Amino acid sequence: MAVQTRINTDDVAILLIDHQSGLFQTVKDIDVTALRNNVAALAQVAALENIPLFTTASEPNGPNGPLMPEIHALAPHAVYIPRNGEINAWDTPAFAEAVRKSGKKKLIIAGVLTSVCVAFPSLSAKSEGFEVFAVIDASGDMSTLSSQTTIARLTLAGVVPVSTVAVLGEIQKTWHREDALQYASAYTKVMPPYQSLIESYQKAISAGKEV
Amino acid sequence: MAVQTRINTDDVAILLIDHQSGLFQTVKDIDVTALRNNVAALAQVAALENIPLFTTASEPNGPNGPLMPEIHALAPHAVYIPRNGEINAWDTPAFAEAVRKSGKKKLIIAGVLTSVCVAFPSLSAKSEGFEVFAVIDASGDMSTLSSQTTIARLTLAGVVPVSTVAVLGEIQKTWHREDALQYASAYTKVMPPYQSLIESYQKAISAGKEV
Amino acid sequence: MAVQTRINTDDVAILLIDHQSGLFQTVKDIDVTALRNNVAALAQVAALENIPLFTTASEPNGPNGPLMPEIHALAPHAVYIPRNGEINAWDTPAFAEAVRKSGKKKLIIAGVLTSVCVAFPSLSAKSEGFEVFAVIDASGDMSTLSSQTTIARLTLAGVVPVSTVAVLGEIQKTWHREDALQYASAYTKVMPPYQSLIESYQKAISAGKEV
Amino acid sequence: MAVQTRINTDDVAILLIDHQSGLFQTVKDIDVTALRNNVAALAQVAALENIPLFTTASEPNGPNGPLMPEIHALAPHAVYIPRNGEINAWDTPAFAEAVRKSGKKKLIIAGVLTSVCVAFPSLSAKSEGFEVFAVIDASGDMSTLSSQTTIARLTLAGVVPVSTVAVLGEIQKTWHREDALQYASAYTKVMPPYQSLIESYQKAISAGKEV
Amino acid sequence: MAVQTRINTDDVAILLIDHQSGLFQTVKDIDVTALRNNVAALAQVAALENIPLFTTASEPNGPNGPLMPEIHALAPHAVYIPRNGEINAWDTPAFAEAVRKSGKKKLIIAGVLTSVCVAFPSLSAKSEGFEVFAVIDASGDMSTLSSQTTIARLTLAGVVPVSTVAVLGEIQKTWHREDALQYASAYTKVMPPYQSLIESYQKAISAGKEV
Amino acid sequence: MAVQTRINTDDVAILLIDHQSGLFQTVKDIDVTALRNNVAALAQVAALENIPLFTTASEPNGPNGPLMPEIHALAPHAVYIPRNGEINAWDTPAFAEAVRKSGKKKLIIAGVLTSVCVAFPSLSAKSEGFEVFAVIDASGDMSTLSSQTTIARLTLAGVVPVSTVAVLGEIQKTWHREDALQYASAYTKVMPPYQSLIESYQKAISAGKEV
Amino acid sequence: MAVQTRINTDDVAILLIDHQSGLFQTVKDIDVTALRNNVAALAQVAALENIPLFTTASEPNGPNGPLMPEIHALAPHAVYIPRNGEINAWDTPAFAEAVRKSGKKKLIIAGVLTSVCVAFPSLSAKSEGFEVFAVIDASGDMSTLSSQTTIARLTLAGVVPVSTVAVLGEIQKTWHREDALQYASAYTKVMPPYQSLIESYQKAISAGKEV
Amino acid sequence: MAVQTRINTDDVAILLIDHQSGLFQTVKDIDVTALRNNVAALAQVAALENIPLFTTASEPNGPNGPLMPEIHALAPHAVYIPRNGEINAWDTPAFAEAVRKSGKKKLIIAGVLTSVCVAFPSLSAKSEGFEVFAVIDASGDMSTLSSQTTIARLTLAGVVPVSTVAVLGEIQKTWHREDALQYASAYTKVMPPYQSLIESYQKAISAGKEV
């Protein structure tokens, strides 16, 4: 009965939905700076691994504001697909079609709001046969009560809730690789205390050398 | 194994149970102003879409107090069904019968207290074959520990926990509709920061025009 | 797949395990006064309905301290069963046997600590075929993280997490009964704000009469 | 040594500074809905008592956004005074001069951010001989740590920190007045639970009459 | 410059203002059960030491509700003085006069709301020459921000903020007295964990005897 | 459908992964002192019962720092297995092979970070047929939101979330054993208030004897 | 007007009052483990510098329990002075006399509860001419509201609130001393994360040496 | 009696003390990312205005780690002054002398830990006649209780607690200046939501232009 829940770098696409500067004002279950950093880390890793990345926004000229610019800056290969008013991005034929055409069977989805922009396409894709991973801390909701509710809803439907750092780790798999430093940079976005850690370490290493 | 969990506007009824001014004093897992706003938004959307809406109260002349007036004010088509002391509204034959006669297969249920007024009829209706959505943040419970416990209980029973904003979004489906402004008004109830957002936007738009 | 989760007054026993004054010092996920009040309300309702009530304590002469006296004071019919060092009360043959002999198929279990004193007998009884309800807020654990963990563990095993107020409501079923005032007294224990509510109401009623 | 700290309706002016929709996004020490309600209540009472009310905004056409419209809507007599980039409103000659010309010796000041928009003019006016009351919960700051710091700074300087409800009560003085209902409306803004309270009371009064 | 701040049992009166069941609904900076217990402990000690105790309520027949009954039940010598709409109890001539006639120079004041019902008479009495102690945790305010603000305001004015347990201790002075058990009972109200402590102790003492 | 979830001392191994002094700086969902105490208690009990205990660290000479020394100090039989950069310890052939060779069918896993170092090997081992217990409070994650997300993910996959104190109790089974005092010492690590409890008890026992 | 607030090692005594295992159960404004560690660090430093240290307990054979043993274990020169029921230790002639005879003009005071056991002797000693430092986090109170209230009361009276780490630093003055490692040990008690810091550092130093 | 509390750009120096990567691990009253951003903003503004900036570290080769590099990177004119083990930087003759030689009469001080590294030099400089501003949220302490205690201590001594944003505003004085954009960049560090605000605004302005 257990849901198969591993991310496979070769068979995955990332969907970042409605991460818009105006909507961020309604996010209350996570600090917005942390949220933006987590989303940026996902974009950075997508670029590193050439994982298909699809973005969309409800109406970037309206009060919800423009997409946060870090996504496309860090992942130039990302594809932006406009919607025609549909709340569930999966209801936009061009969006769902683009995802299907990527040929990937596993989807990593994040967005603002978790209850709506993440939950709806996650449920739609899941019922269509995709294996879906909802990145809770790369998404934001209007209250902690609301996002806790949505975690329960998604789990009940067999959608797998994951944290950003788990996505990074499952994609990276090993530190024994040439681009390890780029992963370190992504982790520093997600876990800012790591920066102090590295500074202390480097200073101590050089102090040790001098002994 | 995944529970089918989408709300379908054409096949749904809303049950608002025991949202009484006195009982609100016992609610501690959500700010009461937020709770009332969320309930009002559900009533408003029920009226917009002509979704059957049933209300009930344990004893409105007793210490639990009267139903919050916003519900029937915003949804004049709502039907109030008195109870004869039954704690589980579904145990009141007239109430359950009215719901069954609506012919809807999906029920959206909210109430005060979540552990009692929401959980009991949700479980009863679920075991009778209805697909049930419990709106956690349009309900209130006596503690966060208590409502977290109840979310787990409901999920275990296959009742789908949802947030108010998810109900609104699943019913609305698209912004490409004539009554979009009325939905915007409902979202402003549920997400008050949206008000500042719109004010800022309109000012900037007019500032932009003047350039 | 949904777990059948209703409490049936005629087919239920209550197990209150290790609610000892010393152990209360280790409880950090709920205020101890609230915890004691919730346990007392369960005892009171057990007495009202003559529901079999079994208590036990790990070692009441040791540092864990004596059982809180309210239980046996409010439920004189309760049966205390000593243990011989077993941590899982269900491992004490006399305890499990007493519960089995009650002939009840549903068990309501609370205790201190939730992770241990509630979880172990709940899992044992569940695997023996009982339907088990774990009363999370009539139990206490060493941290919120710990009790959240245990709610997930119990749910995974098909044990039903419930809140105290839900137990009261499912047993009471209706206010249309002669002993309704005694239930009101139990609710006031569990929801102290109810006391202010009733005071305000009674004053307003008498003020209304004088008009 | 004690600072004389009473508000005197006849000798007071109210200064509401930079309550702009954009700046609200930076407020983290108070819920923005509560903040706006508190500010609106001050405006309403200023209108009731004809207390001079001065507003200003740093740059309402810029990203900080427009003043919240409730202020001038509720207090049509309020005077808006534009600034020419000065951060401390008291540094804008037209603003300080308008306040001085009101002839009032006591100033009630609120604004966004507390650390800046409230603290600077409060200190300036205090050093000029005004008696200053800083309304902490009709102001907003970027963190709780920041507003706690500012309360200490203001107190050290002899500026009196007050809450909105205290301002209302000191101005109203007695319920034995013709416009008492208008004050009740202001309190309901500041203390939303008061609404449920009144609903319960009125229902109980009418229930009492029927007995 | 330091303010003289000791309570002297022989020269003190207690003022309990507006502890009404309806107003409790607006209290958010302290659990209402704890608040009521603290107030009850003050009443109990006033009775023990025959300290003059004055109560008052804004309008006990209105929505604010009746005074909590514990006060006069525990302190039969308490004197209730009605008001005629004055918000500051000290503005009611009969109230201020009664306090003055008690001949006491030190006043212990508690009430609901701290910002209003405690702060106003505290400031009035202080400016009239009384030494004033404001019992913060036997009072309640509409938010933590609001009561923190009021603590700063009172301190600035030379009013001494105290906790309930400090009042009890300063009045009791020593455990070497005949009525020590009655003080123990008051402390148990204020510090409920003390109950578990005593239960554990007594059990251990008797266990020790048996050794 | 319920997952069989009991720990069996004879058929269990413990895996402690990446509990490194540097990584502790990124832990935000639990106090690091509590985390270290919980891990130490697991090591102590593993030694008592001779349960196979495997440790590993990502790179102890890098910025993540060395393993906390308590583990191998308290459990000298523990086996440390280095990794070659693999993030998922189960991907290190020597590690997985060592665990398999222990012949145990049940695994207790803890680590830093929960989302990564615990979740990945838990899922790998589970899918290989092991019964897996993830000790949430002997692990640490970068935020509460992140660890709540991971509890949901693990539960969905049939991995059993447990608390440290539950592991101790399920392994100990009874106080009626010669090494009971050593278990008491482990509980004192996990529940520090137990220390005060025992001190009070012993003093009271000796006081009782003297009576 | 500023209060002179430096601790001078040569002219200071330390008073640790009522740190009893039973009373710890009533402490809610600080984690009891942290509290005990802070008190132990004060004792350790008193021993290092031979600072006079006086302890007392209300009734160590009663339910309040014995003094925490760490104090006299770490500071064998400490003097315990019994009381005869006096709540304010300064009211016990032998206690106040012992402190006066030490000849020190500055007193560092900590205790349980802050509102009572710290506040009363602090105010007494201050009014007698001592310069008093109240160590807030080496003391514990029944609620955060209560200790915040007491900080305000003490400050108003010119008693200086300090944190434990400040006391250590002011006494130590410099790391350039022979017993620096013993101070490091005291800091590790007060700031447990320092332990991980040192472990990481030492590992990095040795890693650096190997390069 | 009020303390004169305005910052004057022409007569001020900034002291940043012990902002070291290792010490950051002990900071618990503020998020370390926010702390670093606030410190960086101070450095940036010091460079803009050529305000003398002095840094120091206890022992940058030891476990406390190196100074955060942002300070000297953003303020190349900053002067680093090593210490010889002194805990109070003011006790290091070279440090105090450098500050005195700057000729400034007002000092802005921040550091880690607030209780020690900020409090000691603040008190020393204050008693020497400097006007001192302690930037609470550009400093970090080991607990919220500890920093609240220290705010009270500093205020009692006439040291002015300020927030970072207040320092920026008092130095900047007006937006009507050529380097306004550089100040905007500093504010974005201190108030990250400002970034979303500006993005939304710019998009709306351009949308407005297109209308």
Coordinates of C-alpha atoms in Angstrom, one line a residue, chain E residues 81-84 86 88-101:
Chain E
I81 CA -20.1 50.3 44.1
P82 CA -22.1 50.9 40.9
R83 CA -21.1 53.4 38.3
N84 CA -23.2 55.8 36.2
E86 CA -18.0 56.5 33.8
N88 CA -12.6 55.5 34.7
A89 CA -13.9 54.1 38.0
W90 CA -12.1 56.9 39.8
D91 CA -14.4 59.4 38.0
T92 CA -17.3 57.9 39.9
P93 CA -17.4 60.1 43.0
A94 CA -18.9 57.3 45.2
F95 CA -16.1 54.9 44.2
A96 CA -13.2 57.3 44.7
E97 CA -14.7 58.5 48.0
A98 CA -15.1 55.0 49.3
V99 CA -11.5 54.3 48.6
R100 CA -10.3 57.5 50.2
K101 CA -12.4 56.8 53.3

